[in-house]
Rosetta silent file (secondary structure, phi, psi, omega in degrees, C-alpha in Angstrom):
SEQUENCE: MADDIDTETDDTSTATQRALPSRLGRLLFGLGLALQASEDFRDMDDSIEYAESAGVPEPDMMAPFASGMMLVGGLGVALWRFPRIATGAVVTFLAVVTPTMHDFWNKEGDASGERLAFFGNLAMFGAALAFLREAYRS
SCORE:     score description
SCORE:     0.000 S_00000001
   1 L     0.000  -20.154 -168.622  -36.484    2.939  -27.394 S_00000001
   2 L  -106.005   53.325  156.395  -36.054    5.917  -25.494 S_00000001
   3 L  -101.741  -25.949 -162.137  -36.863    3.764  -22.275 S_00000001
   4 H   -72.116  -32.231  155.081  -34.296    1.564  -23.206 S_00000001
   5 H   -54.174  -45.870 -168.004  -31.687    5.146  -23.315 S_00000001
   6 H   -92.495   -5.362  156.692  -32.646    5.837  -19.902 S_00000001
   7 H   -67.844  -55.036 -159.953  -31.557    2.389  -18.707 S_00000001
   8 H   -50.451  -24.686 -151.752  -28.325    2.599  -20.229 S_00000001
   9 H   -90.043  -31.867 -146.164  -28.310    5.764  -19.098 S_00000001
  10 H   -86.534  -50.688  163.501  -29.392    4.881  -15.208 S_00000001
  11 H   -42.360  -97.558 -160.175  -26.843    1.411  -15.528 S_00000001
  12 L   -77.452   35.696 -155.386  -23.836    3.933  -15.910 S_00000001
  13 L  -139.123  -12.788 -166.542  -24.631    6.192  -13.483 S_00000001
  14 L  -136.959  -11.465  169.348  -25.147    3.585  -10.385 S_00000001
  15 L  -101.987  -12.582 -171.042  -22.173    1.770  -11.659 S_00000001
  16 L   -94.409  -18.394  167.702  -19.835    5.478  -11.670 S_00000001
  17 L  -123.052   14.297  133.305  -20.813    5.946   -7.771 S_00000001
  18 L   -46.132  -39.388  177.831  -20.606    2.275   -7.469 S_00000001
  19 L  -106.811   16.570 -149.595  -16.951    2.971   -8.069 S_00000001
  20 L  -111.708  -47.951  179.617  -16.368    6.430   -7.012 S_00000001
  21 H   -51.493  -50.662 -176.342  -15.481    5.034   -2.900 S_00000001
  22 H   -73.174    8.731  173.427  -12.811    2.443   -4.333 S_00000001
  23 H   -87.201  -38.002  162.732  -11.683    5.266   -6.531 S_00000001
  24 H   -93.036    9.510  161.815  -11.081    7.494   -3.889 S_00000001
  25 L   -66.914  -74.409  148.491  -10.263    4.527   -1.765 S_00000001
  26 H    -3.231  -85.296  168.084   -7.303    4.110   -4.141 S_00000001
  27 H   -58.050  -64.479 -161.624   -5.832    7.749   -4.261 S_00000001
  28 H   -43.349  -59.754  167.770   -6.336    7.854   -0.914 S_00000001
  29 H   -60.708  -33.460  174.383   -4.263    4.498    0.041 S_00000001
  30 H   -69.535  -64.889 -173.625   -1.732    5.075   -2.533 S_00000001
  31 H   -62.508  -32.286  162.223   -0.736    8.594   -1.759 S_00000001
  32 H   -35.519  -61.528  145.190   -0.908    7.651    1.843 S_00000001
  33 H   -15.186  -71.117  156.609    2.088    5.317    0.905 S_00000001
  34 H   -29.445  -66.211  160.311    3.506    7.751   -1.478 S_00000001
  35 H   -43.634  -50.764 -156.753    3.890    9.841    1.348 S_00000001
  36 H   -80.148  -46.127  174.648    5.099    7.954    4.246 S_00000001
  37 H   -44.541  -39.031  175.922    7.902    6.549    1.360 S_00000001
  38 L   -93.938   15.155  134.389    9.031   10.226    0.466 S_00000001
  39 L   -21.736  -73.779 -143.654    9.019   10.311    4.356 S_00000001
  40 L   -91.143    3.679  148.398   11.494    7.781    4.763 S_00000001
  41 L  -106.821  -20.911 -170.887   13.994    9.517    1.981 S_00000001
  42 L   -82.105    7.495  173.469   14.107   13.031    3.455 S_00000001
  43 L  -154.328   64.413  176.995   15.685   10.802    6.869 S_00000001
  44 H  -106.522   39.332  143.381   17.084    7.868    5.197 S_00000001
  45 H   -57.888  -52.046 -164.332   20.102    7.854    7.671 S_00000001
  46 H   -56.084  -68.600  133.936   17.613    6.884    9.802 S_00000001
  47 H    -4.683  -79.701  145.964   16.017    4.708    8.100 S_00000001
  48 H   -61.332   -3.428  165.990   19.206    2.308    7.448 S_00000001
  49 H   -95.676  -54.164 -162.719   19.950    2.689   11.011 S_00000001
  50 H   -82.792  -23.655  161.166   16.531    0.768   11.987 S_00000001
  51 H   -48.533  -42.093  165.842   16.649   -1.778    9.259 S_00000001
  52 H   -29.549  -79.192 -160.197   20.485   -2.271   10.730 S_00000001
  53 H   -63.737  -53.633  164.534   18.848   -2.861   14.291 S_00000001
  54 H   -78.247    6.945  164.533   16.275   -5.367   12.926 S_00000001
  55 L   122.304  -20.402 -170.756   18.904   -7.623   11.154 S_00000001
  56 L   -58.149  109.123 -120.407   18.395   -6.713    7.670 S_00000001
  57 L   -95.419  153.380 -131.182   20.994   -7.680    5.594 S_00000001
  58 L    -1.437   64.730  155.423   22.527   -4.775    3.218 S_00000001
  59 H   -26.933  -84.723  155.436   20.815   -1.752    4.781 S_00000001
  60 H    34.866  -82.029 -172.707   22.440    0.206    2.534 S_00000001
  61 H  -100.282  -33.997 -160.951   20.540   -0.973   -0.191 S_00000001
  62 H   -97.313  -36.400  163.931   17.665   -2.639    0.982 S_00000001
  63 H   -42.317  -44.925  165.007   16.342    0.299    2.997 S_00000001
  64 H   -61.988  -41.491 -164.717   16.752    2.495   -0.434 S_00000001
  65 H  -105.450    1.773  155.284   14.751    0.091   -2.450 S_00000001
  66 H   -51.158  -80.621  172.353   12.153   -0.476    0.192 S_00000001
  67 H   -37.439  -35.570  172.581   11.242    3.322   -0.114 S_00000001
  68 L   -91.746    5.411  162.922   11.389    3.248   -3.207 S_00000001
  69 H   -55.774  -61.052  155.294    9.323    0.495   -3.842 S_00000001
  70 H   -75.353  -10.145 -158.684    6.507    2.020   -1.752 S_00000001
  71 H  -100.051  -63.041 -175.685    7.247    5.734   -2.913 S_00000001
  72 H   -38.704  -76.791 -178.458    6.343    3.801   -6.773 S_00000001
  73 H   -30.189  -67.677  132.596    3.960    1.339   -5.746 S_00000001
  74 H    12.725  -63.716 -139.370    1.853    4.719   -3.876 S_00000001
  75 H   -97.257  -79.640 -170.984    2.007    6.237   -6.727 S_00000001
  76 H   -61.134  -26.658  169.925    0.275    3.532   -9.441 S_00000001
  77 H   -62.567  -65.384  179.148   -2.149    2.811   -7.109 S_00000001
  78 H   -22.751  -37.437 -147.767   -2.958    6.588   -6.310 S_00000001
  79 H  -121.981  -16.299  178.937   -3.291    7.113  -10.177 S_00000001
  80 L    35.741   55.464  144.874   -4.275    3.410  -10.962 S_00000001
  81 L   -62.964   72.922  161.031   -1.070    3.098  -13.566 S_00000001
  82 L    84.345   74.406  172.559   -0.138   -0.242  -14.584 S_00000001
  83 H   -52.635 -100.656  160.961   -2.310   -1.798  -11.386 S_00000001
  84 H    19.252  -61.906 -177.706   -0.823   -5.263  -11.077 S_00000001
  85 H   -72.652  -64.611  179.858    2.754   -4.228  -10.994 S_00000001
  86 H   -48.660  -51.963  167.590    1.694   -1.454   -8.734 S_00000001
  87 H   -59.955  -73.298  179.378   -0.655   -3.501   -6.579 S_00000001
  88 H   -56.893   -8.827  173.536    1.788   -6.236   -6.211 S_00000001
  89 H  -118.038    6.313  157.666    5.108   -4.171   -4.702 S_00000001
  90 H   -94.888  -19.744  160.449    2.963   -2.803   -2.784 S_00000001
  91 H   -75.586  -40.438  146.828    1.758   -6.311   -0.940 S_00000001
  92 L   -75.863  -15.196  134.749    4.940   -7.325   -1.044 S_00000001
  93 L    -7.648  -81.276  167.719    6.060   -4.829    0.977 S_00000001
  94 L   -64.999  -10.062  179.561    3.750   -5.355    3.535 S_00000001
  95 L  -115.662   10.727  176.884    4.528   -8.431    3.351 S_00000001
  96 L  -138.842    4.030  173.398    8.155   -8.600    4.359 S_00000001
  97 L  -106.706  -32.099 -160.463    8.617   -5.411    5.855 S_00000001
  98 H   -68.437  -44.224  173.037    5.260   -5.959    8.658 S_00000001
  99 H   -81.175  -20.447  154.890    6.758   -9.189   10.327 S_00000001
 100 H   -80.238  -45.087  131.740   10.416   -8.229    9.985 S_00000001
 101 H   -34.222   -0.380 -142.657   10.434   -4.905   10.889 S_00000001
 102 L  -124.094  -44.952  -71.176    7.652   -5.090   13.013 S_00000001
 103 L  -134.430   76.114  175.478    8.303   -7.870   14.845 S_00000001
 104 L   -80.744   -7.184 -162.756    7.070   -6.647   18.215 S_00000001
 105 L   -84.365    0.109 -167.917    6.768  -10.126   19.719 S_00000001
 106 L  -106.303  -49.577 -133.337   11.157  -10.765   19.526 S_00000001
 107 L  -103.460  175.382 -163.273   11.508   -7.062   21.791 S_00000001
 108 L  -128.842  159.265 -168.276   11.975   -6.668   25.423 S_00000001
 109 L    84.198 -170.328  165.347   10.556   -4.022   26.941 S_00000001
 110 L   -36.731  126.079  133.464    7.806   -1.349   25.660 S_00000001
 111 L   -95.146  -14.214 -170.873    7.014   -2.795   22.125 S_00000001
 112 H   -25.795  -26.236 -134.487    3.641   -0.658   21.978 S_00000001
 113 H  -100.785  -67.483  169.787    5.111    1.740   19.427 S_00000001
 114 H   -34.952  -47.636 -158.755    5.930   -2.117   17.220 S_00000001
 115 H   -67.427  -43.196 -164.174    3.044   -3.366   18.202 S_00000001
 116 H   -88.943   -5.084  172.557    1.007   -0.525   16.867 S_00000001
 117 H  -118.058   -2.806  171.158    2.881   -0.529   13.453 S_00000001
 118 H   -85.510  -60.300 -152.393    2.761   -4.261   12.734 S_00000001
 119 H   -75.782  -29.849  165.112   -1.390   -4.053   13.317 S_00000001
 120 H   -48.014  -65.107  129.860   -1.334   -0.793   10.983 S_00000001
 121 H    13.149  -88.526  179.915    0.720   -2.724    8.649 S_00000001
 122 H   -44.061  -59.528 -148.896   -1.713   -5.531    8.803 S_00000001
 123 H   -81.043  -32.461  149.921   -4.546   -3.569    8.379 S_00000001
 124 H   -29.068  -52.643 -176.816   -2.649   -2.402    5.267 S_00000001
 125 H   -40.002  -75.410 -166.219   -1.756   -5.501    4.045 S_00000001
 126 H   -50.311  -79.657 -165.799   -5.229   -6.540    3.667 S_00000001
 127 H   -56.823    7.778  122.286   -6.490   -3.193    1.649 S_00000001
 128 L  -116.741  108.786   36.422   -3.780   -4.209   -1.162 S_00000001
 129 L   -50.811  -38.624 -173.213   -4.917   -7.346   -1.215 S_00000001
 130 L   -99.561   21.773  176.264   -8.126   -6.548   -1.738 S_00000001
 131 L  -120.220   -6.618  160.959   -7.012   -3.168   -4.504 S_00000001
 132 L   -80.236  -30.251  175.937   -4.457   -6.618   -6.206 S_00000001
 133 H   -61.738  -70.574 -171.646   -8.079   -8.311   -7.015 S_00000001
 134 H   -60.747   25.312  176.270   -9.135   -5.342   -8.138 S_00000001
 135 H  -131.806  -34.385 -175.455   -6.668   -4.398  -10.606 S_00000001
 136 H   -68.565   -4.045 -144.049   -6.616   -8.885  -11.825 S_00000001
 137 L  -119.806    4.306  177.788  -10.079   -8.592  -12.154 S_00000001
 138 L  -137.371    0.000    0.000   -9.940   -5.320  -14.768 S_00000001
């Protein structure tokens, strides 16, 4: 009987250790998104102007909406609250924003900044998809 308790404790401890990197990853990823969104809100005029230059319809409405979506989604991922909604918001945000706002292939001249932003968003999109899968598993 004592062996059963020790084995159960060991299994719980191992499971907790395996979950730690995922929790840390969600926290860092979500906080990074939320902090970026807060920067967008601090300089919303630039965000609106950038959206307008990319041809986003209704940039006065869409830029704050997108930043709010990223803020709420990022905090939800970081805190793992309403994880399906939070990760879904982040996935949706990145799926839409990445090819429309960072379309370096359509830029004339030096597009290295847009290329860098595109590939950074692409990496975040991959992480968001992994967290979305985790949200539907739990």
